[in-house]
Structures are given as C-alpha cells and as structure tokens.
PDB file of C-alpha atoms and ligand atoms in Angstrom:
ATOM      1  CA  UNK A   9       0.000   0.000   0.000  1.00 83.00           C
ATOM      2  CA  UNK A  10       1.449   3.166  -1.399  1.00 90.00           C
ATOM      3  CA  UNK A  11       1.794   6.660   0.401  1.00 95.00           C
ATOM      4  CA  UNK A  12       3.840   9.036  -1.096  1.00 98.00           C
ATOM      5  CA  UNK A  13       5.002   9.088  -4.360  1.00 98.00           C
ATOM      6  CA  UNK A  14       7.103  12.073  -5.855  1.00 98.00           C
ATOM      7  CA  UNK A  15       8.352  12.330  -9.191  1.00 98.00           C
ATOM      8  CA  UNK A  16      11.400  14.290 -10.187  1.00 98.00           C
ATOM      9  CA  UNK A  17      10.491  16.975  -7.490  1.00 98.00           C
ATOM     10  CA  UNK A  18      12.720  20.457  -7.643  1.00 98.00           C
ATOM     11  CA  UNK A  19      12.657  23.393  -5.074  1.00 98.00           C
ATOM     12  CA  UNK A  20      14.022  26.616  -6.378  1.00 98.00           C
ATOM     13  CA  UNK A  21      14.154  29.377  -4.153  1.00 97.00           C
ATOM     14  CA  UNK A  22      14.099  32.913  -5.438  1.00 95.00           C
ATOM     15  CA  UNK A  23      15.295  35.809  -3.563  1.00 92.00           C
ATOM     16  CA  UNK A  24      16.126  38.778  -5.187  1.00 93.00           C
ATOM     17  CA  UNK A  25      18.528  38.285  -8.063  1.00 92.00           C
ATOM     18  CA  UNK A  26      19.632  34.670  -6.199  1.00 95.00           C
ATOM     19  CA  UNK A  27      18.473  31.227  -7.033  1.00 96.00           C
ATOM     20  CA  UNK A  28      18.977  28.392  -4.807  1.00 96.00           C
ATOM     21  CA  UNK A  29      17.971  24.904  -5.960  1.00 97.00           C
ATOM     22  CA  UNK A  30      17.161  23.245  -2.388  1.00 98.00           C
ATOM     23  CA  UNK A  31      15.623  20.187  -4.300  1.00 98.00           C
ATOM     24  CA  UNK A  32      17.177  19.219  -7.681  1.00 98.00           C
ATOM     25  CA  UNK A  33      14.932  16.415  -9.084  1.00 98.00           C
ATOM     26  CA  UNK A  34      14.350  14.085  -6.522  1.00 98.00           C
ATOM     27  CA  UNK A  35      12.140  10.573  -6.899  1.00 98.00           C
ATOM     28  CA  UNK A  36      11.173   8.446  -4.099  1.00 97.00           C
ATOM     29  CA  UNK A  37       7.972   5.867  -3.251  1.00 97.00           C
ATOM     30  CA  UNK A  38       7.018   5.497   0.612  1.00 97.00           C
ATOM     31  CA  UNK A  39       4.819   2.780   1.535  1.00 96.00           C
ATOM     32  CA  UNK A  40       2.039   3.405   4.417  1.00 96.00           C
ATOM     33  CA  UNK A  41       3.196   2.645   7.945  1.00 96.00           C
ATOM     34  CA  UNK A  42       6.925   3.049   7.280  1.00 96.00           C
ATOM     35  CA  UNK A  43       9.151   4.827   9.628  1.00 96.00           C
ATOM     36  CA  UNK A  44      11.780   6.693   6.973  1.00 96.00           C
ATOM     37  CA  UNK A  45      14.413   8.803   8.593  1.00 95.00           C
ATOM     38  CA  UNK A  46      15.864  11.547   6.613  1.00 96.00           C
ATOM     39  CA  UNK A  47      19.648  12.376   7.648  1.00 94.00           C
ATOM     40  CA  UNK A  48      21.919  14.837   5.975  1.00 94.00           C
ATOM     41  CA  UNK A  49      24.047  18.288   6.349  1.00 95.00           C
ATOM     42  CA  UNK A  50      22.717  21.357   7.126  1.00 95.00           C
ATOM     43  CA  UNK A  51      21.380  23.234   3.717  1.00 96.00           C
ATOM     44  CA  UNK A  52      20.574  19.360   1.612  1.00 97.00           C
ATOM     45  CA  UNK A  53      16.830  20.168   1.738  1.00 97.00           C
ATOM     46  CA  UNK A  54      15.926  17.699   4.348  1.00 97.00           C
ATOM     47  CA  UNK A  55      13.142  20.830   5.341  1.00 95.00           C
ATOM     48  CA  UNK A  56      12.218  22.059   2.287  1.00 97.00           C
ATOM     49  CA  UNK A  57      11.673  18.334   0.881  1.00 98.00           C
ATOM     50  CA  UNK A  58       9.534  17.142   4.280  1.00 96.00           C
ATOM     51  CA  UNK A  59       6.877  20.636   3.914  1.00 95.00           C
ATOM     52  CA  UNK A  60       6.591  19.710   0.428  1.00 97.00           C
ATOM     53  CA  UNK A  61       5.192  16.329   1.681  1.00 97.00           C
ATOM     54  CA  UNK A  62       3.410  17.369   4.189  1.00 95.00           C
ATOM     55  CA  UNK A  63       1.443  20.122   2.037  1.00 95.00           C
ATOM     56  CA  UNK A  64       2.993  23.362   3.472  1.00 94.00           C
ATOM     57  CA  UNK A  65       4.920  24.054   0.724  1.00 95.00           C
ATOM     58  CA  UNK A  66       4.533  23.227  -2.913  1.00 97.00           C
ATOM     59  CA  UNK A  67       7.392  22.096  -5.418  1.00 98.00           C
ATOM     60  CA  UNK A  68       8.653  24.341  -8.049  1.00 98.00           C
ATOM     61  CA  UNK A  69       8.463  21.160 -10.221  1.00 98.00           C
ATOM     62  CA  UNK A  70       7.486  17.377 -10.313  1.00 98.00           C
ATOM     63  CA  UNK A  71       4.469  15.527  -9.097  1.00 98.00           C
ATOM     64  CA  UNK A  72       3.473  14.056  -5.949  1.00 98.00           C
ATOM     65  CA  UNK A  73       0.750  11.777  -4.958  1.00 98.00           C
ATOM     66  CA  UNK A  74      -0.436  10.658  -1.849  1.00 97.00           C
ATOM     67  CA  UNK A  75      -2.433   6.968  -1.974  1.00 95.00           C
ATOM     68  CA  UNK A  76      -4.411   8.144  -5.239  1.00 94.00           C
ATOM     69  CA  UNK A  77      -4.531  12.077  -4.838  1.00 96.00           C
ATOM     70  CA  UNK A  78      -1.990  14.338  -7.251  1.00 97.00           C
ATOM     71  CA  UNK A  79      -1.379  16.863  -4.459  1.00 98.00           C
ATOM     72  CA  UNK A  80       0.278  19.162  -6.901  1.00 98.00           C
ATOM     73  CA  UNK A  81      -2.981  19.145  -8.838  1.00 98.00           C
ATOM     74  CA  UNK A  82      -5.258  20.629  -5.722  1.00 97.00           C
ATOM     75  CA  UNK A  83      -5.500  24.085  -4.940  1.00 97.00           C
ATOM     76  CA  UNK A  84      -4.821  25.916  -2.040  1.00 95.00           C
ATOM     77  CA  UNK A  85      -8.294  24.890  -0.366  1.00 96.00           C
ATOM     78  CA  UNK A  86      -8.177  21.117  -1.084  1.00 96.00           C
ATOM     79  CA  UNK A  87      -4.433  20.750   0.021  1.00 96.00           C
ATOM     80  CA  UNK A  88      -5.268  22.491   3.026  1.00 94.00           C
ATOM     81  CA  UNK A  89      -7.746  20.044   3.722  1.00 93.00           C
ATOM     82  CA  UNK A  90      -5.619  17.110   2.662  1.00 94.00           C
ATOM     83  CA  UNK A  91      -2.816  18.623   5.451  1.00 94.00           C
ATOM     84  CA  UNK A  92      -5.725  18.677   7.883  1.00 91.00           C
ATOM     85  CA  UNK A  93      -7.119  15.598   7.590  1.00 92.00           C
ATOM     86  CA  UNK A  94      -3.907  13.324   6.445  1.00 95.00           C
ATOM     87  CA  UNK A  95      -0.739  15.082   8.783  1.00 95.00           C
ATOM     88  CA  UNK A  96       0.457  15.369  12.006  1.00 94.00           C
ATOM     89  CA  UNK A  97       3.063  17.644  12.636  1.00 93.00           C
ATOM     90  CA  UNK A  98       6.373  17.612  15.115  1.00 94.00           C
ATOM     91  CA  UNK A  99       8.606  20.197  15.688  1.00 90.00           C
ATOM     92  CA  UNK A 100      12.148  20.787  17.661  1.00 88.00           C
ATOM     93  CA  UNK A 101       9.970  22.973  20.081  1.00 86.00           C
ATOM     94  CA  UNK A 102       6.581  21.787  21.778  1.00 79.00           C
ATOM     95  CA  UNK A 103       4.333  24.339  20.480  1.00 88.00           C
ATOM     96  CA  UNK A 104       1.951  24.191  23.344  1.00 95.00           C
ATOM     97  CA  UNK A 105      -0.084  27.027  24.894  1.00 97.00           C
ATOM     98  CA  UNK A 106       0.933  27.990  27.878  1.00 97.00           C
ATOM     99  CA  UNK A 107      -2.270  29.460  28.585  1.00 98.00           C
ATOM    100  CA  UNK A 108      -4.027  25.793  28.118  1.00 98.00           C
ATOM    101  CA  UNK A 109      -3.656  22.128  30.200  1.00 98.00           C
ATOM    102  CA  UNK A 110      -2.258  19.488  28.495  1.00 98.00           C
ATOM    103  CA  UNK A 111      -5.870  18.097  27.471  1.00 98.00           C
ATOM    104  CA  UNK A 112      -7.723  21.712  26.126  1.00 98.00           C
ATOM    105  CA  UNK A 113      -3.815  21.708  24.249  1.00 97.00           C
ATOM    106  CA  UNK A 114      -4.858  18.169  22.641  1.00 97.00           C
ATOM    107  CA  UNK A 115      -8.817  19.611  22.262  1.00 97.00           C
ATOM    108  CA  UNK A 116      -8.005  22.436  20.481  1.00 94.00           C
ATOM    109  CA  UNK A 117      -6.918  20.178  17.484  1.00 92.00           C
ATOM    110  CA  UNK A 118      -9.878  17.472  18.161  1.00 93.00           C
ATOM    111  CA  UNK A 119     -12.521  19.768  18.199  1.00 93.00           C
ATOM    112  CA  UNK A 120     -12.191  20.538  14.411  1.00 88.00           C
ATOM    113  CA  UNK A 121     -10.789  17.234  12.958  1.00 88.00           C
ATOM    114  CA  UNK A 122     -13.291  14.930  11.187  1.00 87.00           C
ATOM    115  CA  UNK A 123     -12.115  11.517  13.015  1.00 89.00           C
ATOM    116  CA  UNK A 124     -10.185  12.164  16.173  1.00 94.00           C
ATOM    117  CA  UNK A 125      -9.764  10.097  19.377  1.00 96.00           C
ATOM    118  CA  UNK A 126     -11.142  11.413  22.747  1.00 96.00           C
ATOM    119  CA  UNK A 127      -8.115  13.431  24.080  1.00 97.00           C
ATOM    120  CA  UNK A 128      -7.877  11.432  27.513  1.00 97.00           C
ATOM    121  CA  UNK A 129      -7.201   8.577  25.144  1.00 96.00           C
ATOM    122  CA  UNK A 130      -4.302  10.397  23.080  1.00 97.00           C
ATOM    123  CA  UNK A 131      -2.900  11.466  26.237  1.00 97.00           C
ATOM    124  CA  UNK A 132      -2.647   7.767  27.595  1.00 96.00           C
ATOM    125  CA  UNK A 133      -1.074   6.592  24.921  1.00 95.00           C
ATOM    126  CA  UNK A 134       2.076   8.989  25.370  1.00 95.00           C
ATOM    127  CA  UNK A 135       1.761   8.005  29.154  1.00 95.00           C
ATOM    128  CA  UNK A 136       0.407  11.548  30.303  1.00 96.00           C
ATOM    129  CA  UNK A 137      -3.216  10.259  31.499  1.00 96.00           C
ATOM    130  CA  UNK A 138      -2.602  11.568  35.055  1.00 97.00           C
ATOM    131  CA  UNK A 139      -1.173  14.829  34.167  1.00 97.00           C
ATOM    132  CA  UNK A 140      -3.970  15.915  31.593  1.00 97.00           C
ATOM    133  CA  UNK A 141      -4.661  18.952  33.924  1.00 98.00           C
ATOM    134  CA  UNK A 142      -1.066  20.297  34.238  1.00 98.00           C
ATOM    135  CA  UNK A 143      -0.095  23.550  32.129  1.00 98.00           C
ATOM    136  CA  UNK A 144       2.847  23.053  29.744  1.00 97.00           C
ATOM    137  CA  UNK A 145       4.880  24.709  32.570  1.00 97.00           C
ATOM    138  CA  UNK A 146       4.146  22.450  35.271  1.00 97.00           C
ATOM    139  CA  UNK A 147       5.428  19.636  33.094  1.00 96.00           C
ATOM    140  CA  UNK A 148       8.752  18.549  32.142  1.00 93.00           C
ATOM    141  CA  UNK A 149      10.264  19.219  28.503  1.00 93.00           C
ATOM    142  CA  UNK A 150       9.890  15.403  27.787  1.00 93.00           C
ATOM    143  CA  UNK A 151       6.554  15.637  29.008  1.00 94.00           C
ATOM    144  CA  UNK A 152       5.442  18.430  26.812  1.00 95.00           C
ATOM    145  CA  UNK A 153       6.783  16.758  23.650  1.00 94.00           C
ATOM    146  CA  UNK A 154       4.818  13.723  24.421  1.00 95.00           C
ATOM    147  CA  UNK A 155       1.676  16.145  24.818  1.00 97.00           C
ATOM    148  CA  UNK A 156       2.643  17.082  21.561  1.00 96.00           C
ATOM    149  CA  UNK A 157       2.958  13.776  20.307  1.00 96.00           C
ATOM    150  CA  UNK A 158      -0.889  13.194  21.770  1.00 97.00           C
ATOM    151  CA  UNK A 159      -2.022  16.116  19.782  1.00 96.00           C
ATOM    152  CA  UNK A 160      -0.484  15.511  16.491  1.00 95.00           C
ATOM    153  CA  UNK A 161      -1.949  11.708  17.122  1.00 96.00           C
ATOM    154  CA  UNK A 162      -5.262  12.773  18.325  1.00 96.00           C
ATOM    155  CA  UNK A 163      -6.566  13.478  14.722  1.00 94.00           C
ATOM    156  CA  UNK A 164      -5.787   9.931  14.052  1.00 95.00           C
ATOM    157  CA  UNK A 165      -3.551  11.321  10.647  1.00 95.00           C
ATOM    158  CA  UNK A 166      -2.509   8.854   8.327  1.00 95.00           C
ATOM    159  CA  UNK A 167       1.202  10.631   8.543  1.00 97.00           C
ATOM    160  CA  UNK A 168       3.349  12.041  11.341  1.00 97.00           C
ATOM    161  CA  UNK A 169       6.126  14.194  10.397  1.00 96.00           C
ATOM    162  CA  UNK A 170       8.713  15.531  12.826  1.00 95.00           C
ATOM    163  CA  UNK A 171      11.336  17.316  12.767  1.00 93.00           C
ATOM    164  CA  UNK A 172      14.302  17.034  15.046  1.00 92.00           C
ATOM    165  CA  UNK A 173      11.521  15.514  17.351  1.00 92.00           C
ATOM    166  CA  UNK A 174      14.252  14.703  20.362  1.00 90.00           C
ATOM    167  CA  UNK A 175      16.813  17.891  19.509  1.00 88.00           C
ATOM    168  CA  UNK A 176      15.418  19.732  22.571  1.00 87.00           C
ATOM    169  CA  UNK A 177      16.054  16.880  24.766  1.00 89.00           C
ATOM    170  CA  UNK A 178      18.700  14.738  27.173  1.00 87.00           C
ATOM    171  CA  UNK A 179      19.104  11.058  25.217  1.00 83.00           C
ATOM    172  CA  UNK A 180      16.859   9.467  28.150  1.00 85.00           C
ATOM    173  CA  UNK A 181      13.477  11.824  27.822  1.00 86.00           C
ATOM    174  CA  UNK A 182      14.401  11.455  24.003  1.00 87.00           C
ATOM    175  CA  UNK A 183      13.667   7.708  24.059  1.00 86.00           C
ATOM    176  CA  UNK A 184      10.814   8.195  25.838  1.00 87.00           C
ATOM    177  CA  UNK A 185       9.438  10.234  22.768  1.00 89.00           C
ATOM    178  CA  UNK A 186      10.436   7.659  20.560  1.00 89.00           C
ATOM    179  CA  UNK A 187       8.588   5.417  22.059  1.00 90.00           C
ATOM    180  CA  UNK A 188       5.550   6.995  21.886  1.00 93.00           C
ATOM    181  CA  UNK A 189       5.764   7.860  17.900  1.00 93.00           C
ATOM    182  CA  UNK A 190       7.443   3.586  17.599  1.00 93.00           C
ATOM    183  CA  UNK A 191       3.716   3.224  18.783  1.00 94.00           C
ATOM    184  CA  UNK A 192       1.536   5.342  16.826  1.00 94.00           C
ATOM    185  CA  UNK A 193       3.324   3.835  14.031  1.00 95.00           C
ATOM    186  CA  UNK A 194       2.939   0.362  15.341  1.00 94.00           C
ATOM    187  CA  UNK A 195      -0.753   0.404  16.840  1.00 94.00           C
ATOM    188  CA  UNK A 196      -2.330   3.107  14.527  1.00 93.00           C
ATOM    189  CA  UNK A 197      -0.142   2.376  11.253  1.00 94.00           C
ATOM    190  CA  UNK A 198       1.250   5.751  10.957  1.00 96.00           C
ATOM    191  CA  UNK A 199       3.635   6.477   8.405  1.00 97.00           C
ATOM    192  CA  UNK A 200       6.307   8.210   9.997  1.00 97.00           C
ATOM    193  CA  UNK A 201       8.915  10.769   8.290  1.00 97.00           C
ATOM    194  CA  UNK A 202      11.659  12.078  11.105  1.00 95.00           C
ATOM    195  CA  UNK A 203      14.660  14.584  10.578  1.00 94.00           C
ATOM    196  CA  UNK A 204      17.325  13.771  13.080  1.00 89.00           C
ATOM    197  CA  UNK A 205      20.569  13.635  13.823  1.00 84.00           C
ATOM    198  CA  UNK A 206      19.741  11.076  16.643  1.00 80.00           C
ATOM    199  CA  UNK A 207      21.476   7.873  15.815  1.00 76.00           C
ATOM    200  CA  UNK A 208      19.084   6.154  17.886  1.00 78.00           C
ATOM    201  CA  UNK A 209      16.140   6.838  16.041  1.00 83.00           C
ATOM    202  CA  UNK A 210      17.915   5.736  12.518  1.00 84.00           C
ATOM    203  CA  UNK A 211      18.267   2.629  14.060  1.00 85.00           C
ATOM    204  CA  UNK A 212      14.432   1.940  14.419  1.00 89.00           C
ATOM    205  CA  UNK A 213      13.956   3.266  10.844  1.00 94.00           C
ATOM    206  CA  UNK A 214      12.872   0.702   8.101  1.00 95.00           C
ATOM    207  CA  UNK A 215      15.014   2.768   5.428  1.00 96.00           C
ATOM    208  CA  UNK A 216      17.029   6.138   6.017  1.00 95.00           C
ATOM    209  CA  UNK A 217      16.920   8.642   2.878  1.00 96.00           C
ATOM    210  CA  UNK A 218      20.706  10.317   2.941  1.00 95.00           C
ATOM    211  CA  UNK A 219      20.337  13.996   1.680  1.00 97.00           C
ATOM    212  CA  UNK A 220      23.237  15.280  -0.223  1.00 98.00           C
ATOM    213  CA  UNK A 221      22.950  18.759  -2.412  1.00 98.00           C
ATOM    214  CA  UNK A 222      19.092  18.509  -3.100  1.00 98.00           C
ATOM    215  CA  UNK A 223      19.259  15.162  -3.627  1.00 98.00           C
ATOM    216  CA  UNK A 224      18.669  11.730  -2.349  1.00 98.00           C
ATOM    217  CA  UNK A 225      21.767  10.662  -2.579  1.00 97.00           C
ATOM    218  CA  UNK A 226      21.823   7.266  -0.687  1.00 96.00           C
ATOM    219  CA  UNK A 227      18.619   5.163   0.107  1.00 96.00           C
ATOM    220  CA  UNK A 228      19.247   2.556   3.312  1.00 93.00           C
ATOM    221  CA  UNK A 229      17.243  -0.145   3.951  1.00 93.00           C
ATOM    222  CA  UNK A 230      17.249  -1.558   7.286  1.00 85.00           C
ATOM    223  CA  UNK A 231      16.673  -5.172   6.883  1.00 76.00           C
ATOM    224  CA  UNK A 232      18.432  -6.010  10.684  1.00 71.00           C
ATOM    225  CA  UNK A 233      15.142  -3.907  12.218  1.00 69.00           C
ATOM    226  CA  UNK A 234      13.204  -6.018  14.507  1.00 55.00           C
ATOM    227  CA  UNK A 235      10.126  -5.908  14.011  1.00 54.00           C
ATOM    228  CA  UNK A 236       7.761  -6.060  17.301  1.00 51.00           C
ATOM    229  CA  UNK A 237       5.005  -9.333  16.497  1.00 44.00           C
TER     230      UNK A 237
HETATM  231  P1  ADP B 323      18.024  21.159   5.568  1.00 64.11           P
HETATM  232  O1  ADP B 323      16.673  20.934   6.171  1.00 64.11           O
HETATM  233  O2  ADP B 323      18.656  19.905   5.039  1.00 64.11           O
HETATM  234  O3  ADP B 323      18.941  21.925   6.469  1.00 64.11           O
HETATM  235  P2  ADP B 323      16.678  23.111   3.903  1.00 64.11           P
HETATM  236  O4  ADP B 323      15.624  22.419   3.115  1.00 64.11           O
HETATM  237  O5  ADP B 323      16.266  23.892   5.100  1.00 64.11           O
HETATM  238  O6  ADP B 323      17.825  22.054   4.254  1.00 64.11           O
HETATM  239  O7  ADP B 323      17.452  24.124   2.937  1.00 64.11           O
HETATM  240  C1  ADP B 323      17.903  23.760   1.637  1.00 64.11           C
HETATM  241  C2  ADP B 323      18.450  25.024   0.959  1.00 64.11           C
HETATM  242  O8  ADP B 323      17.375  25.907   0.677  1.00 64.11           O
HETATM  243  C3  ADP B 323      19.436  25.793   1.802  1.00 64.11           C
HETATM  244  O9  ADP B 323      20.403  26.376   0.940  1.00 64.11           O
HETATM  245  C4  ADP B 323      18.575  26.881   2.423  1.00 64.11           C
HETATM  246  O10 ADP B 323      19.333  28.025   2.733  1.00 64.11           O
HETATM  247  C5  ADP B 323      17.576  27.156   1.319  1.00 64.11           C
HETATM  248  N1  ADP B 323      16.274  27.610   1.812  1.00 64.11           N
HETATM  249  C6  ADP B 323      15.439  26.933   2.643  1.00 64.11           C
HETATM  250  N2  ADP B 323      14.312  27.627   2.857  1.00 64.11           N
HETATM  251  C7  ADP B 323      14.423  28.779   2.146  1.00 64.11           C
HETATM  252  C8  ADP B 323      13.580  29.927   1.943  1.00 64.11           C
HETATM  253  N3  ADP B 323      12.380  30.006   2.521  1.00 64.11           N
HETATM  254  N4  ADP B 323      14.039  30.918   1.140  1.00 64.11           N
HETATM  255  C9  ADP B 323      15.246  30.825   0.544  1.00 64.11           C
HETATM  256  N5  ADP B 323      16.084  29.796   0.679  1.00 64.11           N
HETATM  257  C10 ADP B 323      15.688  28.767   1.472  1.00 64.11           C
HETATM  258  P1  ADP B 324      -3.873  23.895  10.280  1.00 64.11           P
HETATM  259  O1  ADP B 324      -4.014  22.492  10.793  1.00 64.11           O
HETATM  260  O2  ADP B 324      -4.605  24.914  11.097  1.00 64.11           O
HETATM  261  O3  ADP B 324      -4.115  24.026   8.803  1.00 64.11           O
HETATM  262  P2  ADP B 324      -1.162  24.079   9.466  1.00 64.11           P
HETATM  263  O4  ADP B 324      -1.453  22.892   8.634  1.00 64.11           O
HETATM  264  O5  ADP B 324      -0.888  25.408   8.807  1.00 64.11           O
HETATM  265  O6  ADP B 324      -2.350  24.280  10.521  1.00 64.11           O
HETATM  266  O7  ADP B 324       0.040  23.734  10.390  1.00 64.11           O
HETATM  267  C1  ADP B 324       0.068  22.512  11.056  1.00 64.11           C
HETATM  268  C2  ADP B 324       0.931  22.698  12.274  1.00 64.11           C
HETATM  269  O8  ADP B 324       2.272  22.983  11.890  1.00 64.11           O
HETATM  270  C3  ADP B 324       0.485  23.846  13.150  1.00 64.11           C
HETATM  271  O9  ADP B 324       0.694  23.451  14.495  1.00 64.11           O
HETATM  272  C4  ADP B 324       1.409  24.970  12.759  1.00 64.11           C
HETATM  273  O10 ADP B 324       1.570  25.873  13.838  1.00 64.11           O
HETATM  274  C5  ADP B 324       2.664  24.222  12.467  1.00 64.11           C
HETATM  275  N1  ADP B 324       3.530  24.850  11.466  1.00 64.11           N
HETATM  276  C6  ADP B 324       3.197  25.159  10.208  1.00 64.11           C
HETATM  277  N2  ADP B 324       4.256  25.636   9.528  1.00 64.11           N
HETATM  278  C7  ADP B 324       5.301  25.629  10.395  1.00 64.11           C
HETATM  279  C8  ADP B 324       6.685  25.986  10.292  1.00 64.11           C
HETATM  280  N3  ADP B 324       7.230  26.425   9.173  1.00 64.11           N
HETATM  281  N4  ADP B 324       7.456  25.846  11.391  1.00 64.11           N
HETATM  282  C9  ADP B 324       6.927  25.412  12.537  1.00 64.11           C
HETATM  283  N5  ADP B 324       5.629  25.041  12.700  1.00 64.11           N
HETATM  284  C10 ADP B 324       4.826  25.141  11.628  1.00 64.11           C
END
C-alpha cells in the first residue's frame, strides 16, 4: 500500500537576483506505515523536501501523490484540507499554549478534525493520562513533547512528520518520545517521516533517505530492524 510518491520533485528558491535549488529532481515511493528517517548536512533540503510532503509548501516542479490524490494538482483549499485531515506535525519545540492544560492543548486540534480520538485517550497513549490537567509549565520538557505527540496523534492522521523531534532533549526523555511515535506507528499504522541527527532513532527506521545537495543521494534499507510481532 502506497503513500507518497514524488516524481522528479525540484525546489528553487528565489530571492532577489539569487536562485537556490534546495531540491534538484528528486524521486522516491514510501509505503504506508513506514518509519523513513531523513539524515543529511545542514542546507541538503531535508526541510524544504519534508513541507513539500506534508502540504505546506509546494514544489517548483514534479508531481506528488499521496495513496491516489496528485497533491500538486489541488489548490490551495483542497491541500489544506488534505494537510488537515492526512498530517500530524512535530517540531524541535513543543508548540503548546501555555495558557491551556495538556488536554484543552490536545482539544483544540480534536474539536475541528473529522475523526479524532477522545483526548484522555491520546494522552494515555504517550503516558500523560494523570497529568492531563497540568499547564505546559508544570510539566517537564519530555513531558510536553509527548503532549505534543498526543495532539499531532489525536486526529488519528494517516502521517506524522517531525522534525528534530528529540533535539530539545537529554538522550533518556528522548527515548521516551520515541517510544511513543514507535507506537503510533505500530498500533495506529502511521507512516512516519523524522529529521534527526539522533542515531538512535535511525536505528528503528525501516530505510534512512541520505540527503546530499538537493538530492537523495543514498537510500538505506534496514533489513536487521526487529520488528515487534
Ligand atoms: P536542511 O533541512 O537539510 O537543512 P533546507 O531544506 O532547510 O535544508 O534548505 C535547503 C536550501 O534551501 C538551503 O540552501 C537553504 O538556505 C535554502 N532555503 C530553505 N528555505 C528557504 C527559503 N524560505 N528561502 C530561501 N532559501 C531557502
Ligand atoms: P492547520 O491544521 O490549522 O491548517 P497548518 O497545517 O498550517 O495548521 O500547520 C500545522 C501545524 O504545523 C500547526 O501546528 C502549525 O503551527 C505548524 N507549522 C506550520 N508551519 C510551520 C513551520 N514552518 N514551522 C513550525 N511550525 C509550523
């Protein structure tokens, strides 16, 4: 079963008189409920390459299709809608309001998705059922990436994409986050797509894309993964 596709997909940037080509032509198939790991240096368009797929940004070039949808046919309305209903996203930094518990921080993105889980539920499965009434400052930094790990889960998205998910973090809490998305992946079936430099987290990938230049350079397949029954 497919999920992405993408098709000789370029990035040009254009500022001012300068061009820089952050994606030069890049091809790649991703099949639902793999965990992919993107590694390479600063500036090979690991970022550029992972909005494109996740529908915040749109190619200069190529197609890409997720399952049967051309997402560079919709417009602006319809791929907002696909990024809505189809993507969960983590970032470096929690995100959270500080203003908001940990639950009304995992309502505010359940009360306008189409099929979400109760948030008590999304915050048990990150381990945070007892703490749903702490504010994001009451909690620890591991803590509040795991609340946002239950929000970008509650919406029940077919795709979670994070980036630099544990770079905030000591290697302990980090695993701890890992856990929780090595879950989602293996209870819900969601694709995963991670930036990292964590060498832990390669290791759990089923293939690691190696950016070089605005290109995929290297593709990895990690046959040694064990696979939980
Ligand atoms: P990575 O995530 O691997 O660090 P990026 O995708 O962020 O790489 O960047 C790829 C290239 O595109 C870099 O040269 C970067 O400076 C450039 N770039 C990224 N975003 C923009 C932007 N919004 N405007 C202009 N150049 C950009
Ligand atoms: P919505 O679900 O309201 O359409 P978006 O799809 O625009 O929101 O964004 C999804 C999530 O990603 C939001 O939490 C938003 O704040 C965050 N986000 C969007 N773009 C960026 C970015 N460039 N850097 C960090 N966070 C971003």
């Amino acid at each position: 079963h497919r999920a992405f596709s993408g098709r000789d997909l370029r990035k040009t940037y254009v500022t001012g008189a300068t061009e820089v080509h952050a994606l030069r032509g890049v091809d790649f198939d991703i099949r639902k409920g793999e965990i992919l790991v993107l590694l390479g240096p600063s500036g090979s368009g690991k970022s550029t390459w992972l909005n494109i797929v996740g529908g915040l940004d749109r190619p200069t070039a190529g197609t890409l299709h997720y399952a049967d949808t051309e997402l560079t046919a919709l417009n602006e309305r319809e791929l907002t809608r696909f990024r809505r209903a189809q993507i969960g996203f983590i970032f470096q930094f929690y995100n959270l309001i500080p203003s908001l518990t940990a639950e009304e921080n995992v309502r505010l993105v359940t009360d306008i998705a189409e099929n979400p889980m109760e948030p008590e539920e999304a915050l048990a499965r990150v381990g945070l059922a007892e703490r749903r009434h702490h504010f994001p400052a009451q909690l620890s930094g591991g803590e509040q990436q795991r609340v946002a790990v239950a929000r970008a889960i509650a919406k029940q998205p077919g795709v979670l994409l994070c980036d630099e998910p544990t770079g905030a973090l000591d290697s302990q809490t980090g695993v701890r986050v890992l856990e929780t998305l090595e879950a989602a992946n293996r209870e819900l079936e969601t694709t995963l797509l991670i930036i990292t430099h964590n060498a832990g987290i390669a290791a759990m990938a089923d293939r690691v894309f190696h950016f070089l230049d605005g290109q995929i350079a290297r593709i990895e397949s990690n046959s040694s993964k064990i696979k939980p029954a």
